Amino acid sequence: MQAVTESLIAPAVGEFISRRKQMLIDGEWVDAASGETFSTVDPATEESLAEVPAGDAEDVDRAVRAARRAFESGPWPRMTASERGRAIWKLADLIEENLEEFAQLETLDNGKPLTVARAADIPLVVDHFRYYAGWATKVEGETIPVSVPGMFTYTTREPVGVVGQIIPWNFPLLMAAWKLGVALACGNTVVLKPAEQTPLSALRLGELIDAAGFPPGVVNIVTGYGETAGAALTKHPDVDKVAFTGSTEVGKLIMATAADSLKRVSLELGGKSPNIVFADADLDLAAEGAAAAIYFNHGQCCCAGSRLFIEDKVFDKVLPKIVDYSEQIQLGPGLDPETTMGPLVSSEQFERVNGFLDAGKAEGANIATGGGRPDSLTKGYFVAPTVFTGVKPEMKVVREEIFGPVVCAVPFKDPEEVVAAGNDTAYGLAAAVWTKDIQKAHRAARMLKAGTVWINCYNQFDAAAPFGGYKQSGFGREMGKAALELYTQLKTTWVNLGEAG
Ligand code: ADP
């Protein structure tokens, strides 16, 4: 670890990292049955942070059996909705008390600037758990005015059962919270598998889950690789539902595997989101927003604004602002207070993004700024903020999700043309429009095929606002009331009141 940042690590974080890592199964901390471990790496230094159990099918099976027992018997199904809500609220309090520790763990494991983890990731996690703590007492059914004489008919929402949750590495704790909060509020039990690149914050969360008063087996945390632990969870016949956030490629695999036991599936997948700047927008605001849309979390956001459409009349005005913004970004280790962009998460991701940069150059796109790791940084998975111009719709950098700080800037002439171009993608996670014309903004929002549309803003999130994809960006909505659909099943009860005729 680089000495300059090592000294910035809080004692509690250092102590947690050096402690032996085990998985949480049935309320116990255990090794993988195989005894195998894998390294989680600090992407700023390329050095190992910790060894973590390499869970596999046997561990997943133990975790699923524990979750099943916890769901069917024991204290969890007997707890009242209010008690469940209070446990979730307590978990939020405990995370908040340890906010700095969680922020540092995210920074070390994922690479993101500490300022971001501290101001965005962890506060959103806390807020998210509090939001769903409130829902625990509001999972309601309806009475149905059936036209059969003498019958009283009502619906209730019951938990789905044992749910498998497969978490990505870009917002490790926040993505776990998106899935856990609602699942627990609805009374399910969970086997959670964090990404192999970023398992640390989930393991620390496991310690707090215990302290918050969740009975053993309600939340189980199995660390391991996607192809082994993740696949075993997707395949397991006693898992009722699997929720996944990650690449579209793996999402397709998960859906195919889950078909065998007809598991419910919800998928939050990739994106290639269009960000549209009209000439009548506040151009300073739009340029800054467009840069933030692609560079937030180093472009490692499924909703990153990676296709930037700028009305041709103002293209030469807006582009230099974005280039300027890109060049002001300070690359460095996330713990360094000067850093505004950290490294990509892993060597694999570093190779992948550089592969896209090479493909863009080979296909004839121009690089307005950026284009790889700056010479000043010899270690760490850093990629400079990069703007491509002169791209064509069929180019790989325009069609495929890069998941790095790389944006394609494209001029357009009119609203119809740009909406068609924006929709010309297999994805449909998010889109944005920048204009002062309210009618134009809403018309575009209506025509864009995306689960979220931002007008004169980008990357706005709230626990109450549903988020999810159209087309190959997946299906199911996380957050808000909408997520209750994913974690409950509807039961219709008919009662003969004995008064027919
Ligand atoms: P990325 O390609 O961006 O690294 P992935 O979609 O591969 O993202 O990973 C997201 C999550 O999915 C991680 O927790 C990973 O371990 C898991 N995963 C990867 N492959 C599989 C698989 N075949 N089955 C189940 N989970 C998987």
Coordinates of C-alpha atoms and ligand atoms in Angstrom, one line a residue:
M1 CA 0.0 0.0 0.0
Q2 CA 1.3 3.5 -0.9
A3 CA 2.7 5.2 2.3
V4 CA 1.0 8.4 1.4
T5 CA -2.5 6.9 1.7
E6 CA -1.7 4.2 4.2
S7 CA -1.5 6.8 7.0
L8 CA -5.0 8.0 6.1
I9 CA -6.6 4.6 7.0
A10 CA -8.7 4.8 10.1
P11 CA -7.6 2.3 12.8
A12 CA -11.0 0.5 12.8
V13 CA -10.6 -0.1 9.0
G14 CA -7.0 -1.3 9.3
E15 CA -8.1 -3.7 12.1
F16 CA -11.1 -5.0 10.0
I17 CA -8.9 -5.5 7.0
S18 CA -6.3 -7.4 8.9
R19 CA -8.9 -9.6 10.7
R20 CA -9.5 -13.1 9.2
K21 CA -12.4 -13.0 6.8
Q22 CA -15.2 -15.5 7.1
M23 CA -18.6 -15.9 5.5
L24 CA -21.9 -15.4 7.4
I25 CA -24.0 -18.6 7.3
D26 CA -26.8 -19.3 9.7
G27 CA -25.6 -16.6 12.1
E28 CA -22.1 -18.1 12.3
W29 CA -18.8 -16.9 10.8
V30 CA -17.4 -19.8 8.7
D31 CA -14.6 -20.6 6.2
A32 CA -15.4 -22.0 2.8
A33 CA -16.0 -25.7 3.0
S34 CA -13.1 -26.2 0.6
G35 CA -10.9 -24.0 2.8
E36 CA -10.0 -22.0 -0.4
T37 CA -9.6 -18.2 -0.4
F38 CA -9.1 -15.5 -3.0
S39 CA -7.5 -12.1 -2.8
T40 CA -9.4 -8.8 -3.0
V41 CA -7.1 -6.2 -4.5
D42 CA -6.7 -2.4 -3.9
P43 CA -7.0 -1.1 -7.5
A44 CA -4.9 2.0 -6.8
T45 CA -1.9 -0.1 -5.8
E46 CA -2.6 -3.4 -7.5
E47 CA -1.8 -5.0 -4.2
S48 CA -3.8 -7.5 -2.2
L49 CA -5.9 -6.1 0.6
A50 CA -7.2 -9.3 2.2
E51 CA -7.9 -13.0 1.6
V52 CA -11.6 -13.8 1.5
P53 CA -13.3 -17.3 1.5
A54 CA -13.9 -18.7 -2.0
G55 CA -17.4 -20.0 -1.4
D56 CA -18.8 -22.6 -3.8
A57 CA -21.8 -24.9 -4.3
E58 CA -21.4 -26.6 -0.9
D59 CA -21.3 -23.2 1.0
V60 CA -24.2 -21.9 -1.1
D61 CA -26.2 -25.0 -0.2
R62 CA -25.5 -24.5 3.5
A63 CA -26.6 -20.9 3.2
V64 CA -29.8 -21.7 1.3
R65 CA -30.7 -24.4 3.8
A66 CA -30.2 -21.9 6.7
A67 CA -32.3 -19.3 4.8
R68 CA -35.0 -21.8 4.3
R69 CA -35.1 -22.8 8.0
A70 CA -35.1 -19.2 9.0
F71 CA -38.0 -18.5 6.6
E72 CA -40.2 -21.4 7.6
S73 CA -39.6 -21.6 11.3
G74 CA -37.8 -19.8 14.1
P75 CA -38.3 -16.2 15.1
W76 CA -38.3 -14.4 11.7
P77 CA -41.8 -15.5 10.4
R78 CA -43.2 -14.8 13.9
M79 CA -41.8 -11.3 14.2
T80 CA -44.3 -8.5 13.6
A81 CA -44.0 -6.1 10.7
S82 CA -43.1 -3.4 13.2
E83 CA -40.3 -5.5 14.7
R84 CA -38.9 -6.2 11.2
G85 CA -39.1 -2.5 10.4
R86 CA -37.3 -1.7 13.7
A87 CA -34.5 -4.2 12.9
I88 CA -34.0 -2.6 9.5
W89 CA -34.0 0.9 11.0
K90 CA -31.4 -0.3 13.6
L91 CA -29.2 -1.6 10.9
A92 CA -29.4 1.9 9.2
D93 CA -28.3 3.5 12.5
L94 CA -25.4 1.1 12.9
I95 CA -24.2 1.8 9.4
E96 CA -24.5 5.5 10.0
E97 CA -22.4 5.2 13.2
N98 CA -19.7 3.5 11.2
L99 CA -20.1 5.7 8.1
E100 CA -16.4 6.6 7.8
E101 CA -15.3 3.0 8.2
F102 CA -17.6 1.9 5.4
A103 CA -16.6 4.7 3.2
Q104 CA -12.9 3.8 3.6
L105 CA -13.6 0.1 2.9
E106 CA -15.5 1.0 -0.3
T107 CA -12.6 3.3 -1.4
L108 CA -9.9 0.7 -0.7
D109 CA -11.8 -2.2 -2.3
N110 CA -13.4 -0.4 -5.3
G111 CA -11.1 2.6 -5.9
K112 CA -13.6 5.4 -5.7
P113 CA -12.7 8.7 -4.1
L114 CA -13.3 8.7 -0.4
T115 CA -15.1 12.0 -0.7
V116 CA -17.7 10.3 -3.0
A117 CA -18.1 7.2 -0.8
R118 CA -18.6 9.4 2.2
A119 CA -21.0 11.8 0.6
A120 CA -22.9 9.5 -1.8
D121 CA -22.6 5.7 -1.4
I122 CA -22.9 5.3 2.4
P123 CA -25.5 8.1 3.2
L124 CA -27.6 6.6 0.4
V125 CA -27.3 3.2 2.0
V126 CA -28.5 4.6 5.3
D127 CA -31.3 6.4 3.7
H128 CA -32.3 3.3 1.8
F129 CA -32.6 1.1 4.8
R130 CA -34.6 3.7 6.6
Y131 CA -37.0 4.1 3.7
Y132 CA -37.7 0.3 3.6
A133 CA -37.9 0.1 7.4
G134 CA -41.0 2.2 6.9
W135 CA -42.4 -0.1 4.3
A136 CA -42.4 -3.1 6.5
T137 CA -45.7 -2.1 8.1
K138 CA -47.3 -1.0 4.8
V139 CA -47.2 -4.2 2.7
E140 CA -50.9 -4.3 2.2
G141 CA -53.5 -6.3 0.2
E142 CA -56.9 -5.2 -1.1
T143 CA -60.5 -6.2 -0.7
I144 CA -62.0 -7.2 -4.0
P145 CA -65.7 -6.5 -4.8
V146 CA -66.4 -9.8 -6.5
S147 CA -69.8 -10.4 -8.1
V148 CA -70.3 -13.8 -6.6
P149 CA -73.1 -13.6 -3.9
G150 CA -72.1 -14.3 -0.3
M151 CA -68.4 -14.1 -0.9
F152 CA -65.8 -11.9 0.8
T153 CA -62.6 -11.8 -1.2
Y154 CA -59.3 -10.2 -0.3
T155 CA -55.6 -10.3 -1.3
T156 CA -52.6 -10.4 0.9
R157 CA -49.0 -9.9 -0.1
E158 CA -46.7 -12.6 1.2
P159 CA -42.9 -12.9 1.0
V160 CA -41.5 -14.8 -2.0
G161 CA -39.3 -17.0 0.3
V162 CA -35.6 -17.5 0.0
V163 CA -34.0 -15.0 -2.3
G164 CA -30.5 -15.1 -3.9
Q165 CA -29.0 -11.7 -4.4
I166 CA -26.0 -11.2 -6.7
I167 CA -24.3 -7.9 -6.2
P168 CA -22.0 -6.0 -8.6
W169 CA -18.7 -4.2 -7.7
N170 CA -19.5 -0.6 -8.8
F171 CA -21.4 0.5 -5.7
P172 CA -20.8 -2.6 -3.5
L173 CA -22.7 -1.6 -0.3
L174 CA -25.3 0.5 -2.0
M175 CA -26.3 -2.3 -4.5
A176 CA -26.5 -4.7 -1.6
A177 CA -28.8 -2.2 0.3
W178 CA -31.1 -1.8 -2.8
K179 CA -31.7 -5.5 -2.7
L180 CA -31.6 -6.3 1.0
G181 CA -33.8 -3.5 2.4
V182 CA -36.9 -4.4 0.5
A183 CA -36.4 -8.1 0.7
L184 CA -36.3 -7.9 4.5
A185 CA -39.1 -5.4 4.8
C186 CA -41.3 -7.9 2.9
G187 CA -40.2 -10.8 5.2
N188 CA -38.0 -12.8 2.9
T189 CA -34.7 -14.5 3.8
V190 CA -31.6 -13.9 1.8
V191 CA -28.4 -15.4 0.5
L192 CA -26.3 -12.5 -0.7
K193 CA -23.2 -12.9 -2.9
P194 CA -21.1 -9.8 -3.2
A195 CA -18.8 -9.3 -6.2
E196 CA -15.5 -11.0 -6.0
Q197 CA -13.7 -7.7 -6.7
T198 CA -15.4 -5.9 -3.7
P199 CA -16.5 -8.3 -0.9
L200 CA -15.3 -6.3 2.1
S201 CA -18.1 -3.9 2.9
A202 CA -20.7 -6.7 2.7
L203 CA -18.7 -8.7 5.2
R204 CA -18.6 -5.8 7.6
L205 CA -22.3 -5.3 7.0
G206 CA -22.8 -8.9 8.1
E207 CA -21.4 -8.0 11.5
L208 CA -23.9 -5.3 11.9
I209 CA -26.8 -7.4 10.7
D210 CA -26.1 -9.7 13.6
A211 CA -25.9 -6.6 16.0
A212 CA -29.2 -5.2 14.6
G213 CA -31.1 -8.2 15.8
F214 CA -31.9 -10.2 12.7
P215 CA -32.3 -13.9 13.7
P216 CA -29.7 -16.4 12.4
G217 CA -30.1 -17.4 8.8
V218 CA -32.2 -14.4 7.7
V219 CA -29.2 -12.8 5.9
N220 CA -26.4 -15.1 4.8
I221 CA -23.4 -13.7 3.0
V222 CA -21.4 -16.0 0.7
T223 CA -18.2 -14.6 -0.9
G224 CA -16.9 -16.2 -4.0
Y225 CA -16.6 -16.0 -7.8
G226 CA -19.6 -15.5 -10.1
E227 CA -18.9 -18.7 -12.1
T228 CA -18.9 -20.8 -9.0
A229 CA -20.8 -19.3 -6.0
G230 CA -23.0 -17.1 -8.2
A231 CA -23.9 -19.9 -10.6
A232 CA -24.6 -22.3 -7.7
L233 CA -27.0 -19.7 -6.2
T234 CA -28.8 -19.3 -9.5
K235 CA -29.1 -23.0 -10.0
H236 CA -30.1 -24.0 -6.4
P237 CA -33.6 -25.6 -6.5
D238 CA -34.6 -24.2 -3.1
V239 CA -34.0 -20.5 -4.0
D240 CA -37.4 -18.9 -4.9
K241 CA -36.1 -15.8 -6.6
V242 CA -32.8 -14.4 -7.8
A243 CA -32.1 -10.7 -8.1
F244 CA -29.0 -9.7 -10.1
T245 CA -27.3 -6.5 -11.0
G246 CA -24.4 -6.7 -13.5
S247 CA -23.6 -7.2 -17.1
T248 CA -26.2 -8.0 -19.7
E249 CA -24.2 -11.0 -20.7
V250 CA -24.3 -12.6 -17.2
G251 CA -27.9 -11.5 -16.9
K252 CA -28.8 -13.7 -19.9
L253 CA -27.0 -16.6 -18.3
I254 CA -28.8 -16.1 -15.0
M255 CA -32.2 -16.0 -16.7
A256 CA -31.5 -19.2 -18.6
T257 CA -30.2 -21.0 -15.5
A258 CA -33.1 -19.9 -13.4
A259 CA -35.6 -21.2 -15.9
D260 CA -34.8 -24.7 -14.8
S261 CA -36.5 -24.3 -11.4
L262 CA -38.7 -21.5 -12.6
K263 CA -37.3 -19.0 -10.2
R264 CA -38.5 -15.5 -10.3
V265 CA -35.8 -13.3 -11.7
S266 CA -35.2 -9.5 -11.6
L267 CA -32.3 -8.1 -13.6
E268 CA -30.7 -4.7 -13.6
L269 CA -28.2 -4.8 -16.4
G270 CA -26.1 -2.7 -18.7
G271 CA -26.7 0.6 -20.5
K272 CA -25.6 2.9 -23.2
S273 CA -27.5 5.9 -22.1
P274 CA -28.2 8.9 -24.4
N275 CA -27.6 12.3 -22.9
I276 CA -29.1 15.0 -25.2
V277 CA -28.0 18.6 -25.1
F278 CA -30.3 21.0 -27.1
A279 CA -28.9 24.4 -28.2
D280 CA -31.4 26.2 -26.0
A281 CA -30.1 24.6 -22.8
D282 CA -28.1 26.3 -20.1
L283 CA -24.9 25.2 -21.8
D284 CA -22.7 25.6 -18.7
L285 CA -25.0 23.5 -16.6
A286 CA -25.4 21.0 -19.4
A287 CA -21.7 20.6 -20.1
E288 CA -20.9 20.1 -16.4
G289 CA -23.8 17.7 -16.1
A290 CA -22.7 15.8 -19.2
A291 CA -19.2 15.4 -17.8
A292 CA -20.6 14.2 -14.4
A293 CA -23.0 11.9 -16.3
I294 CA -20.1 9.9 -17.7
Y295 CA -17.3 10.4 -15.2
F296 CA -19.2 9.8 -11.9
N297 CA -17.8 6.6 -10.4
H298 CA -15.3 6.6 -13.3
G299 CA -18.0 5.7 -15.8
Q300 CA -18.6 2.4 -13.9
C301 CA -22.3 3.1 -13.7
C302 CA -24.9 1.1 -15.6
C303 CA -26.7 4.4 -16.3
A304 CA -23.6 6.4 -17.4
G305 CA -24.3 9.0 -20.0
S306 CA -21.9 7.4 -22.5
R307 CA -23.5 8.7 -25.7
L308 CA -23.5 12.5 -25.6
F309 CA -25.6 14.1 -28.3
I310 CA -25.0 17.8 -28.8
E311 CA -27.1 19.9 -31.1
D312 CA -24.9 20.8 -34.0
K313 CA -25.3 24.6 -33.6
V314 CA -23.6 24.5 -30.2
F315 CA -21.4 21.5 -30.7
D316 CA -18.2 23.6 -30.9
K317 CA -19.2 25.5 -27.8
V318 CA -20.1 22.6 -25.6
L319 CA -17.3 20.2 -26.6
P320 CA -14.4 22.4 -25.3
K321 CA -16.2 22.8 -22.0
I322 CA -16.4 19.1 -21.6
V323 CA -12.8 18.6 -22.6
D324 CA -11.8 21.3 -20.2
Y325 CA -13.8 19.6 -17.4
S326 CA -12.2 16.2 -18.3
E327 CA -8.7 17.7 -18.1
Q328 CA -9.3 19.2 -14.6
I329 CA -10.2 15.8 -13.1
Q330 CA -7.5 14.7 -10.7
L331 CA -6.7 11.0 -11.0
G332 CA -5.2 9.3 -8.0
P333 CA -5.8 6.9 -5.1
G334 CA -9.2 7.3 -3.7
L335 CA -8.0 8.0 -0.2
D336 CA -6.0 11.1 -1.3
P337 CA -8.2 14.1 -0.6
E338 CA -7.0 15.7 -3.9
T339 CA -8.4 12.9 -5.9
T340 CA -11.5 13.4 -7.9
M341 CA -11.3 10.2 -9.9
G342 CA -9.8 6.9 -8.7
P343 CA -8.7 3.8 -10.6
L344 CA -11.0 1.3 -12.4
V345 CA -11.9 -1.6 -10.1
S346 CA -9.7 -4.4 -11.5
S347 CA -7.1 -5.4 -14.0
E348 CA -9.8 -7.1 -16.1
Q349 CA -11.8 -3.8 -16.3
F350 CA -8.6 -1.9 -17.1
E351 CA -7.8 -4.2 -20.0
R352 CA -11.4 -4.1 -21.2
V353 CA -11.6 -0.3 -21.2
N354 CA -8.3 0.0 -22.9
G355 CA -9.5 -2.5 -25.5
F356 CA -12.4 -0.2 -26.3
L357 CA -10.0 2.8 -26.6
D358 CA -7.9 0.8 -29.1
A359 CA -11.1 -0.3 -31.0
G360 CA -12.2 3.4 -31.2
K361 CA -8.9 4.5 -32.6
A362 CA -8.7 1.5 -35.0
E363 CA -12.2 2.3 -36.3
G364 CA -11.2 5.9 -37.0
A365 CA -12.7 7.9 -34.1
N366 CA -10.8 10.9 -32.8
I367 CA -9.7 11.3 -29.2
A368 CA -10.4 14.9 -28.1
T369 CA -8.8 14.2 -24.7
G370 CA -7.6 11.3 -22.6
G371 CA -7.0 7.9 -24.2
G372 CA -5.4 5.7 -21.6
R373 CA -3.4 5.7 -18.4
P374 CA -1.5 8.9 -18.0
D375 CA 2.3 8.5 -18.1
S376 CA 2.5 10.1 -14.7
L377 CA 0.9 7.0 -13.1
T378 CA 2.8 3.8 -13.5
K379 CA 0.7 1.7 -11.1
G380 CA -3.0 1.3 -10.5
Y381 CA -5.8 0.7 -13.0
F382 CA -6.2 4.4 -13.9
V383 CA -7.7 5.6 -17.2
A384 CA -7.9 9.3 -18.0
P385 CA -11.3 10.8 -18.8
T386 CA -11.7 10.3 -22.5
V387 CA -13.8 12.0 -25.1
F388 CA -14.3 10.4 -28.6
T389 CA -15.5 12.6 -31.5
G390 CA -16.0 11.7 -35.2
V391 CA -17.7 8.5 -34.3
K392 CA -20.2 6.6 -36.5
P393 CA -23.3 4.8 -35.2
E394 CA -21.9 1.3 -36.1
M395 CA -18.7 1.7 -34.2
K396 CA -18.0 -0.6 -31.2
V397 CA -17.5 2.4 -28.9
V398 CA -20.9 3.7 -29.8
R399 CA -22.8 0.4 -29.6
E400 CA -21.3 -1.5 -26.7
E401 CA -21.2 -0.6 -23.0
I402 CA -17.6 0.4 -22.1
F403 CA -18.1 0.9 -18.3
G404 CA -15.3 3.3 -18.0
P405 CA -14.7 7.1 -18.2
V406 CA -15.2 7.2 -22.0
V407 CA -17.8 9.3 -23.8
C408 CA -18.7 9.5 -27.5
A409 CA -19.8 13.1 -28.4
V410 CA -22.1 13.2 -31.5
P411 CA -23.7 16.2 -33.2
F412 CA -27.4 16.2 -34.2
K413 CA -29.8 18.5 -36.1
D414 CA -33.3 18.0 -34.7
P415 CA -35.3 16.4 -31.9
E416 CA -36.8 13.6 -34.1
E417 CA -33.3 12.6 -35.3
V418 CA -31.8 12.6 -31.9
V419 CA -34.5 10.6 -30.2
A420 CA -34.2 8.0 -32.9
A421 CA -30.5 7.9 -32.5
G422 CA -30.8 7.8 -28.7
N423 CA -33.2 4.8 -29.0
D424 CA -30.9 3.1 -31.5
T425 CA -29.4 0.7 -28.9
A426 CA -30.2 -2.7 -27.4
Y427 CA -30.2 -1.0 -24.0
G428 CA -32.8 1.2 -22.2
L429 CA -31.7 2.0 -18.7
A430 CA -31.6 5.8 -18.6
A431 CA -31.6 8.9 -20.8
A432 CA -31.3 12.7 -20.2
V433 CA -32.4 15.8 -21.9
W434 CA -31.0 19.4 -21.4
T435 CA -33.2 22.2 -22.7
K436 CA -35.1 25.2 -21.3
D437 CA -38.1 24.4 -23.5
I438 CA -40.5 22.5 -21.2
Q439 CA -42.6 21.0 -24.0
K440 CA -39.6 19.8 -26.0
A441 CA -38.2 18.2 -22.8
H442 CA -41.3 16.3 -22.0
R443 CA -41.9 15.2 -25.6
A444 CA -38.4 13.8 -25.7
A445 CA -38.8 12.2 -22.3
R446 CA -42.0 10.5 -23.6
M447 CA -40.3 9.2 -26.7
L448 CA -37.1 7.9 -25.1
K449 CA -37.2 4.2 -24.4
A450 CA -35.6 4.2 -21.0
G451 CA -36.6 3.3 -17.4
T452 CA -35.4 6.7 -16.1
V453 CA -35.3 10.0 -17.9
W454 CA -33.6 13.0 -16.3
I455 CA -34.4 16.5 -17.5
N456 CA -31.8 19.2 -16.8
C457 CA -30.1 16.8 -14.4
Y458 CA -28.4 13.5 -14.3
N459 CA -27.7 10.7 -11.8
Q460 CA -30.4 11.7 -9.4
F461 CA -31.4 8.8 -7.1
D462 CA -33.7 8.5 -4.2
A463 CA -34.8 5.4 -2.3
A464 CA -38.4 6.4 -3.1
A465 CA -37.9 6.6 -6.9
P466 CA -38.1 3.3 -8.9
F467 CA -35.1 2.4 -11.1
G468 CA -34.7 -0.3 -13.7
G469 CA -34.5 -1.0 -17.4
Y470 CA -36.3 -1.2 -20.7
K471 CA -35.1 -3.6 -23.4
Q472 CA -31.9 -5.4 -22.6
S473 CA -31.2 -3.3 -19.6
G474 CA -33.3 -5.8 -17.7
F475 CA -36.7 -5.9 -16.0
G476 CA -38.1 -5.3 -12.5
R477 CA -37.9 -2.0 -10.7
E478 CA -35.8 -1.5 -7.6
M479 CA -36.5 1.2 -5.1
G480 CA -39.7 2.9 -4.2
K481 CA -43.0 1.1 -3.8
A482 CA -42.4 -0.7 -7.1
A483 CA -39.8 -3.0 -5.6
L484 CA -42.4 -4.6 -3.3
E485 CA -43.6 -6.4 -6.5
L486 CA -40.3 -8.2 -6.7
Y487 CA -40.3 -9.5 -3.2
T488 CA -43.9 -10.4 -2.5
Q489 CA -46.4 -12.7 -4.1
L490 CA -50.1 -12.1 -4.1
K491 CA -52.5 -14.4 -2.4
T492 CA -56.3 -14.2 -3.1
T493 CA -58.5 -15.6 -0.3
W494 CA -62.2 -16.4 -0.8
V495 CA -64.4 -16.5 2.2
N496 CA -68.0 -18.0 2.1
L497 CA -69.9 -15.8 4.5
G498 CA -72.7 -18.3 4.5
E499 CA -75.3 -15.8 3.4
A500 CA -75.8 -16.7 -0.2
G501 CA -79.4 -17.0 -1.4
Ligands
ADP1 P1 -18.8 -7.4 -14.7 O1 -18.8 -8.1 -16.0 O2 -19.1 -5.9 -14.8 O3 -17.6 -7.7 -13.8 P2 -20.6 -9.3 -13.8 O4 -21.9 -9.2 -14.4 O5 -19.6 -10.3 -14.3 O6 -20.0 -7.9 -13.9 O7 -20.7 -9.5 -12.2 C1 -21.7 -9.0 -11.4 C2 -22.0 -10.1 -10.3 O8 -22.4 -11.3 -11.0 C3 -20.8 -10.5 -9.5 O9 -21.2 -10.7 -8.2 C4 -20.3 -11.7 -10.1 O10 -19.6 -12.6 -9.3 C5 -21.6 -12.4 -10.5 N1 -21.5 -13.3 -11.6 C6 -20.6 -13.4 -12.7 N2 -20.9 -14.5 -13.4 C7 -21.9 -15.1 -12.9 C8 -22.6 -16.3 -13.3 N3 -22.3 -17.1 -14.3 N4 -23.6 -16.7 -12.5 C9 -24.0 -16.0 -11.4 N5 -23.4 -14.9 -11.0 C10 -22.3 -14.4 -11.8

